Each structure stands twice: as C-alpha cells, then as structure tokens.
Amino acid sequence: GAPAAAQEAVAAVAALGPSEAETLALVLRPTLGVGSVLMIVRVVLTWFPENKGEEFPWWLAVKPTEPLLRATRAVIAPVGGVDVTPIVWFAVLSFLNEILLGPQGILVLIQNQVR
C-alpha cells in the first residue's frame, strides 16, 4: 500500500551517494519549480468562473496539471464551491521542495557528506 511505497522511497533516497543526490537535485529543482508555478496559475484560474482552459496561454497550465487535479478532486471535494486541489498540490510541491532541496534538505545534506 501507500505506507510501504513511502518507506521504499525514503529508503531509496537514504541509499543515495553524494553524486546521485546532486543529479537528482538537478532534475527535481526545476521540476518542482515549474510544477509550483503551474499550480499558482491554476489557483488564479479558480478565481474566474468562465473556463479559460482551452485558450492560450491558459492551456499551457491546464493541460499538464488537469490529470493530476482531476484525480485529486475525486478525493478532495470543493470547499464552499471552490476547487482547492491546486492549493493542495502547491503545498505538497512546496513541502517536497523544502524537505529535499532546502538549506537543510535531505538531498543537500547528502551532497555535503564527506566523500
């Protein structure tokens, strides 16, 4: 289940050496950054009732995020008629960024190990 998968992910990160941690950080930093920006755009789009998802430039944020948000909406219902799933994902991405890549992040600490 989910707890077992989380334990496996933690074990995999803990087993990384400094060079692998650096490579993973180089991939995750822009990925989490772009994901966060896309979720901020999706938060702004929730403020407008008309659907702009098919219009340029809005579809640049809607197309890559909609599958993830649609799956999350199946678990988290709108609050007061407002779709909160982009806020939830922005929080998750920010948390992952801080835990993995922040000044005391796991990958940063692994990179700074004495080789």
PDB file of C-alpha atoms in Angstrom:
ATOM      1  CA  GLY A   1       0.000   0.000   0.000  1.00  0.00           C
ATOM      2  CA  ALA A   2       0.881   3.663   0.264  1.00  0.00           C
ATOM      3  CA  PRO A   3       2.847   3.396   3.548  1.00  0.00           C
ATOM      4  CA  ALA A   4       5.040   0.647   2.090  1.00  0.00           C
ATOM      5  CA  ALA A   5       5.684   2.715  -1.050  1.00  0.00           C
ATOM      6  CA  ALA A   6       6.617   5.714   1.089  1.00  0.00           C
ATOM      7  CA  GLN A   7       9.030   3.594   3.126  1.00  0.00           C
ATOM      8  CA  GLU A   8      10.635   2.294  -0.076  1.00  0.00           C
ATOM      9  CA  ALA A   9      11.019   5.847  -1.403  1.00  0.00           C
ATOM     10  CA  VAL A  10      12.651   7.012   1.829  1.00  0.00           C
ATOM     11  CA  ALA A  11      14.997   4.014   1.783  1.00  0.00           C
ATOM     12  CA  ALA A  12      15.942   4.723  -1.844  1.00  0.00           C
ATOM     13  CA  VAL A  13      16.763   8.366  -1.070  1.00  0.00           C
ATOM     14  CA  ALA A  14      18.737   7.366   2.037  1.00  0.00           C
ATOM     15  CA  ALA A  15      20.849   4.993  -0.073  1.00  0.00           C
ATOM     16  CA  LEU A  16      21.947   7.741  -2.480  1.00  0.00           C
ATOM     17  CA  GLY A  17      25.543   8.830  -2.601  1.00  0.00           C
ATOM     18  CA  PRO A  18      26.572  12.494  -2.941  1.00  0.00           C
ATOM     19  CA  SER A  19      26.845  12.413  -6.749  1.00  0.00           C
ATOM     20  CA  GLU A  20      23.463  10.698  -7.179  1.00  0.00           C
ATOM     21  CA  ALA A  21      21.883  13.199  -4.787  1.00  0.00           C
ATOM     22  CA  GLU A  22      23.348  16.061  -6.822  1.00  0.00           C
ATOM     23  CA  THR A  23      21.967  14.598 -10.071  1.00  0.00           C
ATOM     24  CA  LEU A  24      18.540  14.059  -8.520  1.00  0.00           C
ATOM     25  CA  ALA A  25      18.571  17.629  -7.166  1.00  0.00           C
ATOM     26  CA  LEU A  26      19.439  18.967 -10.627  1.00  0.00           C
ATOM     27  CA  VAL A  27      16.342  17.231 -12.008  1.00  0.00           C
ATOM     28  CA  LEU A  28      13.971  17.934  -9.106  1.00  0.00           C
ATOM     29  CA  ARG A  29      14.758  21.636  -8.602  1.00  0.00           C
ATOM     30  CA  PRO A  30      13.376  22.816 -11.987  1.00  0.00           C
ATOM     31  CA  THR A  31      10.641  20.165 -12.000  1.00  0.00           C
ATOM     32  CA  LEU A  32       9.261  21.235  -8.612  1.00  0.00           C
ATOM     33  CA  GLY A  33       9.685  24.906  -9.557  1.00  0.00           C
ATOM     34  CA  VAL A  34       7.733  24.564 -12.799  1.00  0.00           C
ATOM     35  CA  GLY A  35       5.090  22.464 -11.062  1.00  0.00           C
ATOM     36  CA  SER A  36       4.672  25.136  -8.384  1.00  0.00           C
ATOM     37  CA  VAL A  37       4.300  27.906 -10.962  1.00  0.00           C
ATOM     38  CA  LEU A  38       1.719  25.856 -12.873  1.00  0.00           C
ATOM     39  CA  MET A  39      -0.266  25.289  -9.674  1.00  0.00           C
ATOM     40  CA  ILE A  40      -0.178  29.023  -8.876  1.00  0.00           C
ATOM     41  CA  VAL A  41      -1.614  29.698 -12.333  1.00  0.00           C
ATOM     42  CA  ARG A  42      -4.298  27.078 -11.653  1.00  0.00           C
ATOM     43  CA  VAL A  43      -5.127  28.776  -8.331  1.00  0.00           C
ATOM     44  CA  VAL A  44      -5.591  32.078 -10.184  1.00  0.00           C
ATOM     45  CA  LEU A  45      -7.797  30.352 -12.771  1.00  0.00           C
ATOM     46  CA  THR A  46     -10.113  29.122  -9.996  1.00  0.00           C
ATOM     47  CA  TRP A  47     -10.929  32.762  -9.246  1.00  0.00           C
ATOM     48  CA  PHE A  48     -12.617  33.153 -12.622  1.00  0.00           C
ATOM     49  CA  PRO A  49     -15.830  31.187 -13.207  1.00  0.00           C
ATOM     50  CA  GLU A  50     -15.543  31.159 -17.000  1.00  0.00           C
ATOM     51  CA  ASN A  51     -13.493  28.305 -18.397  1.00  0.00           C
ATOM     52  CA  LYS A  52     -10.291  29.642 -19.942  1.00  0.00           C
ATOM     53  CA  GLY A  53      -8.580  26.255 -20.059  1.00  0.00           C
ATOM     54  CA  GLU A  54      -8.804  25.987 -23.841  1.00  0.00           C
ATOM     55  CA  GLU A  55      -7.411  29.472 -24.520  1.00  0.00           C
ATOM     56  CA  PHE A  56      -3.762  30.348 -24.993  1.00  0.00           C
ATOM     57  CA  PRO A  57      -1.814  30.904 -22.731  1.00  0.00           C
ATOM     58  CA  TRP A  58      -4.012  29.264 -20.059  1.00  0.00           C
ATOM     59  CA  TRP A  59      -3.934  25.828 -21.656  1.00  0.00           C
ATOM     60  CA  LEU A  60      -0.164  25.781 -21.006  1.00  0.00           C
ATOM     61  CA  ALA A  61      -1.008  25.398 -17.307  1.00  0.00           C
ATOM     62  CA  VAL A  62      -4.258  23.438 -17.664  1.00  0.00           C
ATOM     63  CA  LYS A  63      -3.182  20.584 -19.949  1.00  0.00           C
ATOM     64  CA  PRO A  64      -0.246  19.264 -17.879  1.00  0.00           C
ATOM     65  CA  THR A  65      -1.953  19.704 -14.493  1.00  0.00           C
ATOM     66  CA  GLU A  66      -5.530  18.613 -15.190  1.00  0.00           C
ATOM     67  CA  PRO A  67      -4.958  14.818 -14.954  1.00  0.00           C
ATOM     68  CA  LEU A  68      -3.367  15.210 -11.512  1.00  0.00           C
ATOM     69  CA  LEU A  69      -6.006  17.671 -10.318  1.00  0.00           C
ATOM     70  CA  ARG A  70      -8.860  15.529 -11.681  1.00  0.00           C
ATOM     71  CA  ALA A  71      -7.598  12.517  -9.696  1.00  0.00           C
ATOM     72  CA  THR A  72      -7.220  14.687  -6.584  1.00  0.00           C
ATOM     73  CA  ARG A  73     -10.755  16.097  -6.980  1.00  0.00           C
ATOM     74  CA  ALA A  74     -12.034  12.532  -6.641  1.00  0.00           C
ATOM     75  CA  VAL A  75     -10.596  12.542  -3.107  1.00  0.00           C
ATOM     76  CA  ILE A  76     -10.912  16.202  -2.061  1.00  0.00           C
ATOM     77  CA  ALA A  77     -14.290  17.802  -2.699  1.00  0.00           C
ATOM     78  CA  PRO A  78     -14.644  21.533  -3.386  1.00  0.00           C
ATOM     79  CA  VAL A  79     -14.826  23.662  -0.239  1.00  0.00           C
ATOM     80  CA  GLY A  80     -17.697  26.136  -0.412  1.00  0.00           C
ATOM     81  CA  GLY A  81     -17.869  25.571  -4.169  1.00  0.00           C
ATOM     82  CA  VAL A  82     -14.163  26.407  -4.621  1.00  0.00           C
ATOM     83  CA  ASP A  83     -11.756  23.861  -6.081  1.00  0.00           C
ATOM     84  CA  VAL A  84      -8.916  23.685  -3.544  1.00  0.00           C
ATOM     85  CA  THR A  85      -6.906  20.962  -5.289  1.00  0.00           C
ATOM     86  CA  PRO A  86      -4.388  23.373  -6.890  1.00  0.00           C
ATOM     87  CA  ILE A  87      -3.725  24.834  -3.432  1.00  0.00           C
ATOM     88  CA  VAL A  88      -3.228  21.347  -2.008  1.00  0.00           C
ATOM     89  CA  TRP A  89      -0.752  20.443  -4.761  1.00  0.00           C
ATOM     90  CA  PHE A  90       1.089  23.751  -4.425  1.00  0.00           C
ATOM     91  CA  ALA A  91       1.503  22.971  -0.716  1.00  0.00           C
ATOM     92  CA  VAL A  92       2.707  19.423  -1.460  1.00  0.00           C
ATOM     93  CA  LEU A  93       5.235  20.649  -4.052  1.00  0.00           C
ATOM     94  CA  SER A  94       6.476  23.375  -1.695  1.00  0.00           C
ATOM     95  CA  PHE A  95       6.853  20.848   1.112  1.00  0.00           C
ATOM     96  CA  LEU A  96       8.788  18.437  -1.119  1.00  0.00           C
ATOM     97  CA  ASN A  97      10.999  21.267  -2.339  1.00  0.00           C
ATOM     98  CA  GLU A  98      11.846  22.313   1.214  1.00  0.00           C
ATOM     99  CA  ILE A  99      12.343  18.789   2.567  1.00  0.00           C
ATOM    100  CA  LEU A 100      14.508  17.658  -0.344  1.00  0.00           C
ATOM    101  CA  LEU A 101      16.196  20.807  -1.651  1.00  0.00           C
ATOM    102  CA  GLY A 102      16.018  23.437   1.085  1.00  0.00           C
ATOM    103  CA  PRO A 103      19.095  24.582   3.033  1.00  0.00           C
ATOM    104  CA  GLN A 104      18.695  21.614   5.388  1.00  0.00           C
ATOM    105  CA  GLY A 105      17.060  19.397   2.768  1.00  0.00           C
ATOM    106  CA  ILE A 106      17.798  15.705   2.564  1.00  0.00           C
ATOM    107  CA  LEU A 107      19.469  15.873  -0.856  1.00  0.00           C
ATOM    108  CA  VAL A 108      21.538  18.899   0.159  1.00  0.00           C
ATOM    109  CA  LEU A 109      22.743  17.129   3.297  1.00  0.00           C
ATOM    110  CA  ILE A 110      23.635  14.012   1.298  1.00  0.00           C
ATOM    111  CA  GLN A 111      25.544  16.134  -1.237  1.00  0.00           C
ATOM    112  CA  ASN A 112      27.542  17.757   1.570  1.00  0.00           C
ATOM    113  CA  GLN A 113      28.642  14.455   3.101  1.00  0.00           C
ATOM    114  CA  VAL A 114      32.370  13.950   3.310  1.00  0.00           C
ATOM    115  CA  ARG A 115      33.275  11.763   0.381  1.00  0.00           C
TER     116      ARG A 115
END
